[in-house]
Amino acid sequence: MLLLFTAAMATARTELLAGGTAMLLLFYLLAGNPSPATLLLMIKRLRWLLLAILLVYGWWTPGDSLWPGTTLSPTIDGLFLGLLRILALLAIVAAVHLLLQSTSREDLLTAIMQLIHPLTTRQMRERIAVRTLLSIEAVTQVQALASDVLREHPVTTRNVRNVAKSSRLLYKHVLERAALAANTPIEVNEPVSPPGWQWIIPLAMGGVIFILV
């Protein structure tokens, strides 16, 4: 469902965006609004990308000028398309956040293994699933480590020594965290196929997306 949702949002069609946003809000309510502060932090880290999307679409898309007679004016069509792309990206980020907050580590591992089951052997499934899960977890851990290092040793100037010192400390903390993670056992169980009726949900979702696209 997450993969289908992501593909639907990537089209940036208004009907799919409206329906996807409504479905996402429903799932958030059912999940009890899991950790909104974490979602806001994820969105904050994307602020420059979101601004870049708006600038590229707003100023590089042909159409009617927002401020006629001004050479640096964005176009109305460009701003509209840029906002659609921004909404699509925010919806995808919110969906990933909901999945990570409402699904346990064991369930995520099982889901990844089940997803790639038809194309892999058991050993390959375990390796791919574990590496994927550890990569997802490492992103947030490294971001937190970087924030801690910069808070303790802020780079307030362009002094090369300050940058080098912060980079060296961050690298040291990452290696220490990696050493701890290497000694943490991960139990991997062969996933059990979900009930057949559960496949009706993604199939129905895919059918709606196909019709609207």
PDB file of C-alpha atoms in Angstrom:
ATOM      1  CA  MET A   1       0.000   0.000   0.000  1.00  0.00           C
ATOM      2  CA  LEU A   2       2.864   2.384   0.736  1.00  0.00           C
ATOM      3  CA  LEU A   3       4.416   1.695  -2.674  1.00  0.00           C
ATOM      4  CA  LEU A   4       1.072   2.257  -4.416  1.00  0.00           C
ATOM      5  CA  PHE A   5       0.478   5.416  -2.387  1.00  0.00           C
ATOM      6  CA  THR A   6       3.917   6.765  -3.303  1.00  0.00           C
ATOM      7  CA  ALA A   7       3.378   6.055  -7.002  1.00  0.00           C
ATOM      8  CA  ALA A   8      -0.030   7.760  -6.897  1.00  0.00           C
ATOM      9  CA  MET A   9       1.287  10.863  -5.116  1.00  0.00           C
ATOM     10  CA  ALA A  10       4.219  11.107  -7.533  1.00  0.00           C
ATOM     11  CA  THR A  11       1.782  11.837 -10.363  1.00  0.00           C
ATOM     12  CA  ALA A  12       0.744  15.035  -8.501  1.00  0.00           C
ATOM     13  CA  ARG A  13      -2.811  14.807  -9.903  1.00  0.00           C
ATOM     14  CA  THR A  14      -5.282  16.858  -7.867  1.00  0.00           C
ATOM     15  CA  GLU A  15      -7.795  13.995  -7.548  1.00  0.00           C
ATOM     16  CA  LEU A  16      -5.183  11.564  -6.278  1.00  0.00           C
ATOM     17  CA  LEU A  17      -3.665  14.162  -3.949  1.00  0.00           C
ATOM     18  CA  ALA A  18      -7.064  14.938  -2.431  1.00  0.00           C
ATOM     19  CA  GLY A  19      -7.990  11.275  -2.012  1.00  0.00           C
ATOM     20  CA  GLY A  20      -4.554  10.309  -0.730  1.00  0.00           C
ATOM     21  CA  THR A  21      -4.489  13.133   1.810  1.00  0.00           C
ATOM     22  CA  ALA A  22      -7.933  12.168   3.102  1.00  0.00           C
ATOM     23  CA  MET A  23      -6.867   8.524   3.436  1.00  0.00           C
ATOM     24  CA  LEU A  24      -3.655   9.548   5.159  1.00  0.00           C
ATOM     25  CA  LEU A  25      -5.528  11.680   7.698  1.00  0.00           C
ATOM     26  CA  LEU A  26      -7.868   8.761   8.399  1.00  0.00           C
ATOM     27  CA  PHE A  27      -4.921   6.414   9.029  1.00  0.00           C
ATOM     28  CA  TYR A  28      -3.294   8.980  11.314  1.00  0.00           C
ATOM     29  CA  LEU A  29      -6.490   9.234  13.345  1.00  0.00           C
ATOM     30  CA  LEU A  30      -6.756   5.449  13.577  1.00  0.00           C
ATOM     31  CA  ALA A  31      -3.115   5.256  14.664  1.00  0.00           C
ATOM     32  CA  GLY A  32      -3.629   7.950  17.301  1.00  0.00           C
ATOM     33  CA  ASN A  33      -1.563  10.731  15.655  1.00  0.00           C
ATOM     34  CA  PRO A  34       1.841   9.078  16.217  1.00  0.00           C
ATOM     35  CA  SER A  35       4.623  11.526  17.163  1.00  0.00           C
ATOM     36  CA  PRO A  36       3.671  14.683  15.196  1.00  0.00           C
ATOM     37  CA  ALA A  37       6.873  16.353  16.420  1.00  0.00           C
ATOM     38  CA  THR A  38       8.933  13.784  14.504  1.00  0.00           C
ATOM     39  CA  LEU A  39       6.942  14.455  11.341  1.00  0.00           C
ATOM     40  CA  LEU A  40       7.484  18.211  11.679  1.00  0.00           C
ATOM     41  CA  LEU A  41      11.212  17.608  12.117  1.00  0.00           C
ATOM     42  CA  MET A  42      11.315  15.498   8.935  1.00  0.00           C
ATOM     43  CA  ILE A  43       9.503  18.236   7.016  1.00  0.00           C
ATOM     44  CA  LYS A  44      11.828  20.904   8.443  1.00  0.00           C
ATOM     45  CA  ARG A  45      14.833  19.026   7.084  1.00  0.00           C
ATOM     46  CA  LEU A  46      13.262  19.193   3.620  1.00  0.00           C
ATOM     47  CA  ARG A  47      12.651  22.946   3.670  1.00  0.00           C
ATOM     48  CA  TRP A  48      15.412  23.799   1.163  1.00  0.00           C
ATOM     49  CA  LEU A  49      14.283  21.065  -1.215  1.00  0.00           C
ATOM     50  CA  LEU A  50      10.699  22.319  -1.001  1.00  0.00           C
ATOM     51  CA  LEU A  51      11.861  25.874  -1.681  1.00  0.00           C
ATOM     52  CA  ALA A  52      13.923  24.677  -4.649  1.00  0.00           C
ATOM     53  CA  ILE A  53      10.899  22.870  -6.108  1.00  0.00           C
ATOM     54  CA  LEU A  54       8.782  26.006  -5.823  1.00  0.00           C
ATOM     55  CA  LEU A  55      11.475  28.173  -7.420  1.00  0.00           C
ATOM     56  CA  VAL A  56      12.117  25.799 -10.309  1.00  0.00           C
ATOM     57  CA  TYR A  57       8.446  25.320 -11.156  1.00  0.00           C
ATOM     58  CA  GLY A  58       7.415  28.903 -10.409  1.00  0.00           C
ATOM     59  CA  TRP A  59      10.092  30.654 -12.442  1.00  0.00           C
ATOM     60  CA  TRP A  60      10.774  28.096 -15.198  1.00  0.00           C
ATOM     61  CA  THR A  61       7.275  27.043 -16.241  1.00  0.00           C
ATOM     62  CA  PRO A  62       5.679  28.982 -19.108  1.00  0.00           C
ATOM     63  CA  GLY A  63       2.355  30.664 -18.407  1.00  0.00           C
ATOM     64  CA  ASP A  64       0.693  33.867 -17.257  1.00  0.00           C
ATOM     65  CA  SER A  65       2.873  36.052 -15.050  1.00  0.00           C
ATOM     66  CA  LEU A  66       1.825  36.527 -11.447  1.00  0.00           C
ATOM     67  CA  TRP A  67       3.033  40.137 -11.577  1.00  0.00           C
ATOM     68  CA  PRO A  68       2.550  41.350 -15.170  1.00  0.00           C
ATOM     69  CA  GLY A  69       5.212  43.709 -16.442  1.00  0.00           C
ATOM     70  CA  THR A  70       7.901  42.327 -14.112  1.00  0.00           C
ATOM     71  CA  THR A  71      10.708  40.344 -15.727  1.00  0.00           C
ATOM     72  CA  LEU A  72      11.399  38.327 -12.572  1.00  0.00           C
ATOM     73  CA  SER A  73       7.763  37.394 -12.009  1.00  0.00           C
ATOM     74  CA  PRO A  74       6.858  33.716 -11.493  1.00  0.00           C
ATOM     75  CA  THR A  75       4.043  32.232 -13.530  1.00  0.00           C
ATOM     76  CA  ILE A  76       0.687  31.269 -12.057  1.00  0.00           C
ATOM     77  CA  ASP A  77       0.837  27.881 -13.734  1.00  0.00           C
ATOM     78  CA  GLY A  78       4.332  27.285 -12.426  1.00  0.00           C
ATOM     79  CA  LEU A  79       3.443  28.135  -8.832  1.00  0.00           C
ATOM     80  CA  PHE A  80       0.395  25.879  -9.030  1.00  0.00           C
ATOM     81  CA  LEU A  81       2.438  22.952 -10.351  1.00  0.00           C
ATOM     82  CA  GLY A  82       5.145  23.605  -7.767  1.00  0.00           C
ATOM     83  CA  LEU A  83       2.637  23.567  -4.917  1.00  0.00           C
ATOM     84  CA  LEU A  84       1.184  20.302  -6.228  1.00  0.00           C
ATOM     85  CA  ARG A  85       4.660  18.739  -6.244  1.00  0.00           C
ATOM     86  CA  ILE A  86       5.332  20.025  -2.733  1.00  0.00           C
ATOM     87  CA  LEU A  87       2.041  18.595  -1.458  1.00  0.00           C
ATOM     88  CA  ALA A  88       2.842  15.276  -3.117  1.00  0.00           C
ATOM     89  CA  LEU A  89       6.256  15.115  -1.430  1.00  0.00           C
ATOM     90  CA  LEU A  90       4.796  16.060   1.964  1.00  0.00           C
ATOM     91  CA  ALA A  91       2.159  13.338   1.615  1.00  0.00           C
ATOM     92  CA  ILE A  92       4.840  10.729   0.827  1.00  0.00           C
ATOM     93  CA  VAL A  93       6.960  11.850   3.794  1.00  0.00           C
ATOM     94  CA  ALA A  94       3.917  11.687   6.081  1.00  0.00           C
ATOM     95  CA  ALA A  95       3.079   8.182   4.836  1.00  0.00           C
ATOM     96  CA  VAL A  96       6.631   6.947   5.475  1.00  0.00           C
ATOM     97  CA  HIS A  97       6.573   8.565   8.927  1.00  0.00           C
ATOM     98  CA  LEU A  98       3.283   6.854   9.746  1.00  0.00           C
ATOM     99  CA  LEU A  99       4.655   3.477   8.663  1.00  0.00           C
ATOM    100  CA  LEU A 100       7.847   3.808  10.703  1.00  0.00           C
ATOM    101  CA  GLN A 101       6.036   5.075  13.812  1.00  0.00           C
ATOM    102  CA  SER A 102       3.202   2.547  13.806  1.00  0.00           C
ATOM    103  CA  THR A 103       5.120  -0.580  12.734  1.00  0.00           C
ATOM    104  CA  SER A 104       7.527  -2.500  14.922  1.00  0.00           C
ATOM    105  CA  ARG A 105      11.021  -3.460  13.822  1.00  0.00           C
ATOM    106  CA  GLU A 106      10.050  -7.120  13.562  1.00  0.00           C
ATOM    107  CA  ASP A 107       6.985  -6.341  11.453  1.00  0.00           C
ATOM    108  CA  LEU A 108       9.001  -4.140   9.088  1.00  0.00           C
ATOM    109  CA  LEU A 109      11.587  -6.873   8.671  1.00  0.00           C
ATOM    110  CA  THR A 110       8.874  -9.426   7.959  1.00  0.00           C
ATOM    111  CA  ALA A 111       7.144  -7.098   5.499  1.00  0.00           C
ATOM    112  CA  ILE A 112      10.331  -6.494   3.495  1.00  0.00           C
ATOM    113  CA  MET A 113      11.045 -10.221   3.337  1.00  0.00           C
ATOM    114  CA  GLN A 114       7.486 -10.962   2.241  1.00  0.00           C
ATOM    115  CA  LEU A 115       7.654  -8.281  -0.447  1.00  0.00           C
ATOM    116  CA  ILE A 116      10.775  -9.715  -2.098  1.00  0.00           C
ATOM    117  CA  HIS A 117       9.897 -13.367  -1.422  1.00  0.00           C
ATOM    118  CA  PRO A 118       9.068 -14.361  -5.036  1.00  0.00           C
ATOM    119  CA  LEU A 119      12.384 -13.024  -6.387  1.00  0.00           C
ATOM    120  CA  THR A 120      14.937 -14.193  -3.819  1.00  0.00           C
ATOM    121  CA  THR A 121      16.240 -17.123  -1.826  1.00  0.00           C
ATOM    122  CA  ARG A 122      15.881 -17.254   1.949  1.00  0.00           C
ATOM    123  CA  GLN A 123      19.492 -16.197   2.565  1.00  0.00           C
ATOM    124  CA  MET A 124      19.210 -13.314   0.116  1.00  0.00           C
ATOM    125  CA  ARG A 125      15.876 -12.232   1.635  1.00  0.00           C
ATOM    126  CA  GLU A 126      17.374 -12.072   5.095  1.00  0.00           C
ATOM    127  CA  ARG A 127      20.419 -10.125   3.929  1.00  0.00           C
ATOM    128  CA  ILE A 128      18.426  -7.578   1.900  1.00  0.00           C
ATOM    129  CA  ALA A 129      15.766  -7.131   4.591  1.00  0.00           C
ATOM    130  CA  VAL A 130      18.265  -6.637   7.427  1.00  0.00           C
ATOM    131  CA  ARG A 131      20.416  -4.195   5.451  1.00  0.00           C
ATOM    132  CA  THR A 132      17.377  -2.216   4.352  1.00  0.00           C
ATOM    133  CA  LEU A 133      16.053  -1.984   7.898  1.00  0.00           C
ATOM    134  CA  LEU A 134      19.432  -0.998   9.350  1.00  0.00           C
ATOM    135  CA  SER A 135      19.853   1.658   6.649  1.00  0.00           C
ATOM    136  CA  ILE A 136      16.453   3.173   7.510  1.00  0.00           C
ATOM    137  CA  GLU A 137      17.324   3.235  11.203  1.00  0.00           C
ATOM    138  CA  ALA A 138      20.823   4.620  10.556  1.00  0.00           C
ATOM    139  CA  VAL A 139      19.516   7.718   8.769  1.00  0.00           C
ATOM    140  CA  THR A 140      17.734   9.074  11.844  1.00  0.00           C
ATOM    141  CA  GLN A 141      20.583   8.012  14.154  1.00  0.00           C
ATOM    142  CA  VAL A 142      23.243   9.808  12.117  1.00  0.00           C
ATOM    143  CA  GLN A 143      21.045  12.916  11.881  1.00  0.00           C
ATOM    144  CA  ALA A 144      20.655  12.915  15.664  1.00  0.00           C
ATOM    145  CA  LEU A 145      24.396  12.435  16.148  1.00  0.00           C
ATOM    146  CA  ALA A 146      25.139  15.309  13.772  1.00  0.00           C
ATOM    147  CA  SER A 147      22.743  17.578  15.665  1.00  0.00           C
ATOM    148  CA  ASP A 148      24.362  16.672  19.001  1.00  0.00           C
ATOM    149  CA  VAL A 149      27.882  17.276  17.699  1.00  0.00           C
ATOM    150  CA  LEU A 150      26.979  20.647  16.185  1.00  0.00           C
ATOM    151  CA  ARG A 151      25.184  21.655  19.372  1.00  0.00           C
ATOM    152  CA  GLU A 152      28.258  20.893  21.495  1.00  0.00           C
ATOM    153  CA  HIS A 153      30.751  22.232  18.954  1.00  0.00           C
ATOM    154  CA  PRO A 154      28.933  24.804  16.805  1.00  0.00           C
ATOM    155  CA  VAL A 155      30.568  25.875  13.566  1.00  0.00           C
ATOM    156  CA  THR A 156      29.992  29.613  13.888  1.00  0.00           C
ATOM    157  CA  THR A 157      32.762  30.620  11.492  1.00  0.00           C
ATOM    158  CA  ARG A 158      34.240  29.324   8.293  1.00  0.00           C
ATOM    159  CA  ASN A 159      37.370  28.266  10.116  1.00  0.00           C
ATOM    160  CA  VAL A 160      38.611  25.045   8.552  1.00  0.00           C
ATOM    161  CA  ARG A 161      39.768  23.787  11.954  1.00  0.00           C
ATOM    162  CA  ASN A 162      36.244  24.071  13.390  1.00  0.00           C
ATOM    163  CA  VAL A 163      34.766  22.142  10.468  1.00  0.00           C
ATOM    164  CA  ALA A 164      37.481  19.483  10.689  1.00  0.00           C
ATOM    165  CA  LYS A 165      36.994  19.087  14.441  1.00  0.00           C
ATOM    166  CA  SER A 166      33.225  18.663  14.134  1.00  0.00           C
ATOM    167  CA  SER A 167      33.635  16.200  11.255  1.00  0.00           C
ATOM    168  CA  ARG A 168      36.189  14.171  13.230  1.00  0.00           C
ATOM    169  CA  LEU A 169      33.905  13.977  16.286  1.00  0.00           C
ATOM    170  CA  LEU A 170      30.923  12.999  14.169  1.00  0.00           C
ATOM    171  CA  TYR A 171      32.936  10.280  12.426  1.00  0.00           C
ATOM    172  CA  LYS A 172      34.087   8.943  15.802  1.00  0.00           C
ATOM    173  CA  HIS A 173      30.525   8.823  17.184  1.00  0.00           C
ATOM    174  CA  VAL A 174      29.256   7.080  14.049  1.00  0.00           C
ATOM    175  CA  LEU A 175      31.943   4.386  14.359  1.00  0.00           C
ATOM    176  CA  GLU A 176      31.099   3.880  18.038  1.00  0.00           C
ATOM    177  CA  ARG A 177      27.390   3.567  17.247  1.00  0.00           C
ATOM    178  CA  ALA A 178      28.162   1.163  14.402  1.00  0.00           C
ATOM    179  CA  ALA A 179      30.248  -1.018  16.735  1.00  0.00           C
ATOM    180  CA  LEU A 180      27.346  -1.245  19.171  1.00  0.00           C
ATOM    181  CA  ALA A 181      24.910  -2.076  16.383  1.00  0.00           C
ATOM    182  CA  ALA A 182      27.202  -4.838  15.110  1.00  0.00           C
ATOM    183  CA  ASN A 183      26.969  -6.600  18.478  1.00  0.00           C
ATOM    184  CA  THR A 184      23.173  -6.366  18.630  1.00  0.00           C
ATOM    185  CA  PRO A 185      21.526  -9.604  17.477  1.00  0.00           C
ATOM    186  CA  ILE A 186      18.606  -9.399  15.062  1.00  0.00           C
ATOM    187  CA  GLU A 187      16.154 -12.271  15.057  1.00  0.00           C
ATOM    188  CA  VAL A 188      14.944 -13.104  11.569  1.00  0.00           C
ATOM    189  CA  ASN A 189      11.938 -15.377  11.114  1.00  0.00           C
ATOM    190  CA  GLU A 190      10.589 -16.614   7.824  1.00  0.00           C
ATOM    191  CA  PRO A 191       7.446 -14.552   7.169  1.00  0.00           C
ATOM    192  CA  VAL A 192       4.049 -16.143   7.017  1.00  0.00           C
ATOM    193  CA  SER A 193       1.908 -15.213   4.030  1.00  0.00           C
ATOM    194  CA  PRO A 194      -0.893 -12.795   4.963  1.00  0.00           C
ATOM    195  CA  PRO A 195      -4.513 -13.907   4.599  1.00  0.00           C
ATOM    196  CA  GLY A 196      -5.746 -13.819   1.013  1.00  0.00           C
ATOM    197  CA  TRP A 197      -8.487 -11.273   1.734  1.00  0.00           C
ATOM    198  CA  GLN A 198      -5.883  -8.663   2.754  1.00  0.00           C
ATOM    199  CA  TRP A 199      -4.653  -8.513  -0.838  1.00  0.00           C
ATOM    200  CA  ILE A 200      -8.034  -7.065  -1.797  1.00  0.00           C
ATOM    201  CA  ILE A 201      -7.048  -3.731  -0.189  1.00  0.00           C
ATOM    202  CA  PRO A 202      -3.947  -2.958  -2.325  1.00  0.00           C
ATOM    203  CA  LEU A 203      -5.639  -4.413  -5.423  1.00  0.00           C
ATOM    204  CA  ALA A 204      -8.639  -2.126  -4.950  1.00  0.00           C
ATOM    205  CA  MET A 205      -6.315   0.806  -4.265  1.00  0.00           C
ATOM    206  CA  GLY A 206      -4.348   0.046  -7.416  1.00  0.00           C
ATOM    207  CA  GLY A 207      -7.561  -0.176  -9.443  1.00  0.00           C
ATOM    208  CA  VAL A 208      -8.709   3.258  -8.284  1.00  0.00           C
ATOM    209  CA  ILE A 209      -5.306   4.751  -9.105  1.00  0.00           C
ATOM    210  CA  PHE A 210      -5.347   3.156 -12.567  1.00  0.00           C
ATOM    211  CA  ILE A 211      -8.802   4.577 -13.300  1.00  0.00           C
ATOM    212  CA  LEU A 212      -7.902   8.104 -12.171  1.00  0.00           C
ATOM    213  CA  VAL A 213      -4.571   8.149 -13.986  1.00  0.00           C
TER     214      VAL A 213
END
